[in-house]
Amino acid sequence: MVSWMATHRVLAFGLVTLAPLYSSDLAAQESAVAFDVSGTSTVRGWTCSVEGAAQVTTGGSASVSGFDDGVQTATLTVQVEEFECPQDQMREHLLEAMQANEFPRITFTLDSYEVSGQGAVANGSLTILAATRDVSFPISLTPSGSGVEIA
């Protein structure tokens, strides 16, 4: 069984590699996000990928380039069953460790963020398995068209 902390470290890597594009034209927007999750086993290193969804609602106090009114809420969701791995056995191990039948989703909910230069620090709650923990991580913000790319 994988501990929450070990799973948390793996997902944290995935979160910082996402790159959705949002436009400030709509109040609430949904976008696909791509995650690469990497780790090591006793046999080899591995990387699995999954697409998730990001729901962002604009409005709030902090201004982010591409979000003229700031960001009010943001939620990222990944369906555990949708992970793709280079080896079927690795995928089976991942789904077993993540208890995909009992806990089908991994979710990050943004509580706040602090903007600084071309980046920010995102603070929120991350739910993996049956545990929810507060997490913080740096993100970069790059203007792109009428929106912003977040990495």
PDB file of N, CA and C in Angstrom, residues 61-118:
ATOM      1  N   SER A  61      -9.532  39.228  -5.756  1.00  0.00           N
ATOM      2  CA  SER A  61      -8.747  40.421  -5.455  1.00  0.00           C
ATOM      3  C   SER A  61      -7.396  40.464  -6.164  1.00  0.00           C
ATOM      4  N   ALA A  62      -6.725  39.349  -6.328  1.00  0.00           N
ATOM      5  CA  ALA A  62      -5.391  39.356  -6.941  1.00  0.00           C
ATOM      6  C   ALA A  62      -5.515  39.352  -8.450  1.00  0.00           C
ATOM      7  N   SER A  63      -4.718  40.161  -9.108  1.00  0.00           N
ATOM      8  CA  SER A  63      -4.761  40.231 -10.562  1.00  0.00           C
ATOM      9  C   SER A  63      -3.662  39.364 -11.151  1.00  0.00           C
ATOM     10  N   VAL A  64      -4.014  38.567 -12.119  1.00  0.00           N
ATOM     11  CA  VAL A  64      -3.083  37.702 -12.823  1.00  0.00           C
ATOM     12  C   VAL A  64      -3.177  38.054 -14.291  1.00  0.00           C
ATOM     13  N   SER A  65      -2.032  38.215 -14.959  1.00  0.00           N
ATOM     14  CA  SER A  65      -2.045  38.520 -16.386  1.00  0.00           C
ATOM     15  C   SER A  65      -2.876  37.473 -17.119  1.00  0.00           C
ATOM     16  N   GLY A  66      -3.847  37.905 -17.896  1.00  0.00           N
ATOM     17  CA  GLY A  66      -4.745  36.989 -18.589  1.00  0.00           C
ATOM     18  C   GLY A  66      -6.039  36.768 -17.830  1.00  0.00           C
ATOM     19  N   PHE A  67      -6.071  37.140 -16.563  1.00  0.00           N
ATOM     20  CA  PHE A  67      -7.273  37.097 -15.731  1.00  0.00           C
ATOM     21  C   PHE A  67      -7.466  38.507 -15.182  1.00  0.00           C
ATOM     22  N   ASP A  68      -8.057  39.400 -15.957  1.00  0.00           N
ATOM     23  CA  ASP A  68      -8.162  40.799 -15.545  1.00  0.00           C
ATOM     24  C   ASP A  68      -8.830  40.973 -14.194  1.00  0.00           C
ATOM     25  N   ASP A  69      -9.764  40.100 -13.850  1.00  0.00           N
ATOM     26  CA  ASP A  69     -10.464  40.198 -12.574  1.00  0.00           C
ATOM     27  C   ASP A  69      -9.930  39.216 -11.536  1.00  0.00           C
ATOM     28  N   GLY A  70      -8.769  38.621 -11.780  1.00  0.00           N
ATOM     29  CA  GLY A  70      -8.224  37.645 -10.843  1.00  0.00           C
ATOM     30  C   GLY A  70      -8.904  36.297 -10.987  1.00  0.00           C
ATOM     31  N   VAL A  71      -8.581  35.394 -10.092  1.00  0.00           N
ATOM     32  CA  VAL A  71      -9.162  34.053 -10.079  1.00  0.00           C
ATOM     33  C   VAL A  71      -9.903  33.884  -8.772  1.00  0.00           C
ATOM     34  N   GLN A  72     -11.157  33.503  -8.858  1.00  0.00           N
ATOM     35  CA  GLN A  72     -11.954  33.304  -7.659  1.00  0.00           C
ATOM     36  C   GLN A  72     -11.833  31.868  -7.166  1.00  0.00           C
ATOM     37  N   THR A  73     -12.021  30.899  -8.069  1.00  0.00           N
ATOM     38  CA  THR A  73     -11.920  29.494  -7.697  1.00  0.00           C
ATOM     39  C   THR A  73     -11.217  28.713  -8.800  1.00  0.00           C
ATOM     40  N   ALA A  74     -10.621  27.608  -8.414  1.00  0.00           N
ATOM     41  CA  ALA A  74     -10.025  26.688  -9.390  1.00  0.00           C
ATOM     42  C   ALA A  74     -10.024  25.296  -8.771  1.00  0.00           C
ATOM     43  N   THR A  75     -10.430  24.315  -9.573  1.00  0.00           N
ATOM     44  CA  THR A  75     -10.427  22.918  -9.140  1.00  0.00           C
ATOM     45  C   THR A  75      -9.853  22.073 -10.264  1.00  0.00           C
ATOM     46  N   LEU A  76      -8.874  21.223  -9.932  1.00  0.00           N
ATOM     47  CA  LEU A  76      -8.290  20.291 -10.885  1.00  0.00           C
ATOM     48  C   LEU A  76      -8.701  18.892 -10.471  1.00  0.00           C
ATOM     49  N   THR A  77      -9.167  18.096 -11.439  1.00  0.00           N
ATOM     50  CA  THR A  77      -9.617  16.734 -11.134  1.00  0.00           C
ATOM     51  C   THR A  77      -9.017  15.754 -12.125  1.00  0.00           C
ATOM     52  N   VAL A  78      -8.540  14.629 -11.607  1.00  0.00           N
ATOM     53  CA  VAL A  78      -7.986  13.548 -12.426  1.00  0.00           C
ATOM     54  C   VAL A  78      -8.732  12.269 -12.076  1.00  0.00           C
ATOM     55  N   GLN A  79      -9.169  11.535 -13.099  1.00  0.00           N
ATOM     56  CA  GLN A  79      -9.781  10.222 -12.911  1.00  0.00           C
ATOM     57  C   GLN A  79      -8.655   9.190 -12.865  1.00  0.00           C
ATOM     58  N   VAL A  80      -8.501   8.517 -11.752  1.00  0.00           N
ATOM     59  CA  VAL A  80      -7.387   7.589 -11.555  1.00  0.00           C
ATOM     60  C   VAL A  80      -7.385   6.485 -12.613  1.00  0.00           C
ATOM     61  N   GLU A  81      -8.545   5.975 -12.986  1.00  0.00           N
ATOM     62  CA  GLU A  81      -8.634   4.888 -13.982  1.00  0.00           C
ATOM     63  C   GLU A  81      -8.088   5.285 -15.353  1.00  0.00           C
ATOM     64  N   GLU A  82      -7.926   6.579 -15.610  1.00  0.00           N
ATOM     65  CA  GLU A  82      -7.495   7.033 -16.932  1.00  0.00           C
ATOM     66  C   GLU A  82      -5.979   7.162 -17.076  1.00  0.00           C
ATOM     67  N   PHE A  83      -5.217   6.816 -16.037  1.00  0.00           N
ATOM     68  CA  PHE A  83      -3.758   6.857 -16.161  1.00  0.00           C
ATOM     69  C   PHE A  83      -3.308   5.906 -17.260  1.00  0.00           C
ATOM     70  N   GLU A  84      -2.362   6.366 -18.077  1.00  0.00           N
ATOM     71  CA  GLU A  84      -1.736   5.565 -19.131  1.00  0.00           C
ATOM     72  C   GLU A  84      -0.270   5.396 -18.759  1.00  0.00           C
ATOM     73  N   CYS A  85       0.215   4.163 -18.790  1.00  0.00           N
ATOM     74  CA  CYS A  85       1.607   3.861 -18.464  1.00  0.00           C
ATOM     75  C   CYS A  85       2.215   3.066 -19.607  1.00  0.00           C
ATOM     76  N   PRO A  86       3.538   3.173 -19.812  1.00  0.00           N
ATOM     77  CA  PRO A  86       4.178   2.432 -20.904  1.00  0.00           C
ATOM     78  C   PRO A  86       4.027   0.915 -20.762  1.00  0.00           C
ATOM     79  N   GLN A  87       4.006   0.407 -19.540  1.00  0.00           N
ATOM     80  CA  GLN A  87       3.848  -1.026 -19.324  1.00  0.00           C
ATOM     81  C   GLN A  87       2.513  -1.282 -18.612  1.00  0.00           C
ATOM     82  N   ASP A  88       1.790  -2.279 -19.087  1.00  0.00           N
ATOM     83  CA  ASP A  88       0.508  -2.628 -18.461  1.00  0.00           C
ATOM     84  C   ASP A  88       0.675  -2.975 -16.990  1.00  0.00           C
ATOM     85  N   GLN A  89       1.753  -3.671 -16.655  1.00  0.00           N
ATOM     86  CA  GLN A  89       1.974  -4.061 -15.267  1.00  0.00           C
ATOM     87  C   GLN A  89       2.159  -2.830 -14.371  1.00  0.00           C
ATOM     88  N   MET A  90       2.838  -1.792 -14.889  1.00  0.00           N
ATOM     89  CA  MET A  90       3.013  -0.566 -14.108  1.00  0.00           C
ATOM     90  C   MET A  90       1.664   0.087 -13.857  1.00  0.00           C
ATOM     91  N   ARG A  91       0.814   0.119 -14.872  1.00  0.00           N
ATOM     92  CA  ARG A  91      -0.525   0.695 -14.711  1.00  0.00           C
ATOM     93  C   ARG A  91      -1.322  -0.088 -13.673  1.00  0.00           C
ATOM     94  N   GLU A  92      -1.243  -1.408 -13.719  1.00  0.00           N
ATOM     95  CA  GLU A  92      -1.946  -2.239 -12.734  1.00  0.00           C
ATOM     96  C   GLU A  92      -1.471  -1.925 -11.318  1.00  0.00           C
ATOM     97  N   HIS A  93      -0.154  -1.786 -11.143  1.00  0.00           N
ATOM     98  CA  HIS A  93       0.395  -1.455  -9.824  1.00  0.00           C
ATOM     99  C   HIS A  93      -0.073  -0.072  -9.365  1.00  0.00           C
ATOM    100  N   LEU A  94      -0.078   0.878 -10.282  1.00  0.00           N
ATOM    101  CA  LEU A  94      -0.517   2.236  -9.943  1.00  0.00           C
ATOM    102  C   LEU A  94      -1.983   2.240  -9.521  1.00  0.00           C
ATOM    103  N   LEU A  95      -2.846   1.579 -10.295  1.00  0.00           N
ATOM    104  CA  LEU A  95      -4.269   1.550  -9.964  1.00  0.00           C
ATOM    105  C   LEU A  95      -4.530   0.832  -8.643  1.00  0.00           C
ATOM    106  N   GLU A  96      -3.752  -0.215  -8.385  1.00  0.00           N
ATOM    107  CA  GLU A  96      -3.896  -0.927  -7.107  1.00  0.00           C
ATOM    108  C   GLU A  96      -3.454  -0.031  -5.950  1.00  0.00           C
ATOM    109  N   ALA A  97      -2.307   0.623  -6.093  1.00  0.00           N
ATOM    110  CA  ALA A  97      -1.799   1.489  -5.027  1.00  0.00           C
ATOM    111  C   ALA A  97      -2.732   2.669  -4.767  1.00  0.00           C
ATOM    112  N   MET A  98      -3.352   3.183  -5.819  1.00  0.00           N
ATOM    113  CA  MET A  98      -4.259   4.325  -5.685  1.00  0.00           C
ATOM    114  C   MET A  98      -5.674   3.898  -5.312  1.00  0.00           C
ATOM    115  N   GLN A  99      -5.905   2.585  -5.184  1.00  0.00           N
ATOM    116  CA  GLN A  99      -7.215   2.046  -4.828  1.00  0.00           C
ATOM    117  C   GLN A  99      -8.308   2.679  -5.704  1.00  0.00           C
ATOM    118  N   ALA A 100      -8.101   2.576  -7.012  1.00  0.00           N
ATOM    119  CA  ALA A 100      -8.946   3.247  -7.994  1.00  0.00           C
ATOM    120  C   ALA A 100     -10.427   2.890  -7.876  1.00  0.00           C
ATOM    121  N   ASN A 101     -10.743   1.668  -7.489  1.00  0.00           N
ATOM    122  CA  ASN A 101     -12.159   1.285  -7.359  1.00  0.00           C
ATOM    123  C   ASN A 101     -12.843   2.028  -6.220  1.00  0.00           C
ATOM    124  N   GLU A 102     -12.113   2.271  -5.145  1.00  0.00           N
ATOM    125  CA  GLU A 102     -12.696   2.933  -3.976  1.00  0.00           C
ATOM    126  C   GLU A 102     -12.547   4.455  -4.024  1.00  0.00           C
ATOM    127  N   PHE A 103     -11.451   4.932  -4.607  1.00  0.00           N
ATOM    128  CA  PHE A 103     -11.163   6.370  -4.668  1.00  0.00           C
ATOM    129  C   PHE A 103     -10.865   6.750  -6.124  1.00  0.00           C
ATOM    130  N   PRO A 104     -11.890   6.985  -6.931  1.00  0.00           N
ATOM    131  CA  PRO A 104     -11.715   7.147  -8.366  1.00  0.00           C
ATOM    132  C   PRO A 104     -11.103   8.468  -8.820  1.00  0.00           C
ATOM    133  N   ARG A 105     -11.018   9.475  -7.936  1.00  0.00           N
ATOM    134  CA  ARG A 105     -10.534  10.787  -8.356  1.00  0.00           C
ATOM    135  C   ARG A 105      -9.431  11.313  -7.437  1.00  0.00           C
ATOM    136  N   ILE A 106      -8.560  12.115  -8.041  1.00  0.00           N
ATOM    137  CA  ILE A 106      -7.599  12.935  -7.314  1.00  0.00           C
ATOM    138  C   ILE A 106      -8.032  14.370  -7.590  1.00  0.00           C
ATOM    139  N   THR A 107      -8.145  15.176  -6.533  1.00  0.00           N
ATOM    140  CA  THR A 107      -8.655  16.532  -6.700  1.00  0.00           C
ATOM    141  C   THR A 107      -7.787  17.545  -5.971  1.00  0.00           C
ATOM    142  N   PHE A 108      -7.507  18.669  -6.641  1.00  0.00           N
ATOM    143  CA  PHE A 108      -6.870  19.817  -6.008  1.00  0.00           C
ATOM    144  C   PHE A 108      -7.850  20.973  -6.089  1.00  0.00           C
ATOM    145  N   THR A 109      -8.111  21.610  -4.948  1.00  0.00           N
ATOM    146  CA  THR A 109      -8.983  22.782  -4.898  1.00  0.00           C
ATOM    147  C   THR A 109      -8.157  23.967  -4.425  1.00  0.00           C
ATOM    148  N   LEU A 110      -8.106  25.012  -5.236  1.00  0.00           N
ATOM    149  CA  LEU A 110      -7.358  26.215  -4.903  1.00  0.00           C
ATOM    150  C   LEU A 110      -8.087  26.982  -3.807  1.00  0.00           C
ATOM    151  N   ASP A 111      -7.370  27.302  -2.734  1.00  0.00           N
ATOM    152  CA  ASP A 111      -7.928  28.127  -1.657  1.00  0.00           C
ATOM    153  C   ASP A 111      -7.487  29.572  -1.798  1.00  0.00           C
ATOM    154  N   SER A 112      -6.228  29.782  -2.197  1.00  0.00           N
ATOM    155  CA  SER A 112      -5.696  31.139  -2.371  1.00  0.00           C
ATOM    156  C   SER A 112      -4.431  31.055  -3.216  1.00  0.00           C
ATOM    157  N   TYR A 113      -3.974  32.225  -3.650  1.00  0.00           N
ATOM    158  CA  TYR A 113      -2.711  32.292  -4.357  1.00  0.00           C
ATOM    159  C   TYR A 113      -2.105  33.665  -4.134  1.00  0.00           C
ATOM    160  N   GLU A 114      -0.787  33.705  -4.224  1.00  0.00           N
ATOM    161  CA  GLU A 114      -0.046  34.948  -4.059  1.00  0.00           C
ATOM    162  C   GLU A 114       0.748  35.186  -5.330  1.00  0.00           C
ATOM    163  N   VAL A 115       0.484  36.305  -6.010  1.00  0.00           N
ATOM    164  CA  VAL A 115       1.150  36.627  -7.262  1.00  0.00           C
ATOM    165  C   VAL A 115       2.460  37.350  -6.978  1.00  0.00           C
ATOM    166  N   SER A 116       3.507  36.958  -7.721  1.00  0.00           N
ATOM    167  CA  SER A 116       4.793  37.640  -7.620  1.00  0.00           C
ATOM    168  C   SER A 116       5.487  37.551  -8.966  1.00  0.00           C
ATOM    169  N   GLY A 117       5.624  38.674  -9.644  1.00  0.00           N
ATOM    170  CA  GLY A 117       6.281  38.692 -10.954  1.00  0.00           C
ATOM    171  C   GLY A 117       5.526  37.845 -11.962  1.00  0.00           C
ATOM    172  N   GLN A 118       6.224  36.953 -12.640  1.00  0.00           N
ATOM    173  CA  GLN A 118       5.613  36.078 -13.640  1.00  0.00           C
ATOM    174  C   GLN A 118       5.123  34.775 -13.032  1.00  0.00           C
TER     175      GLN A 118
END
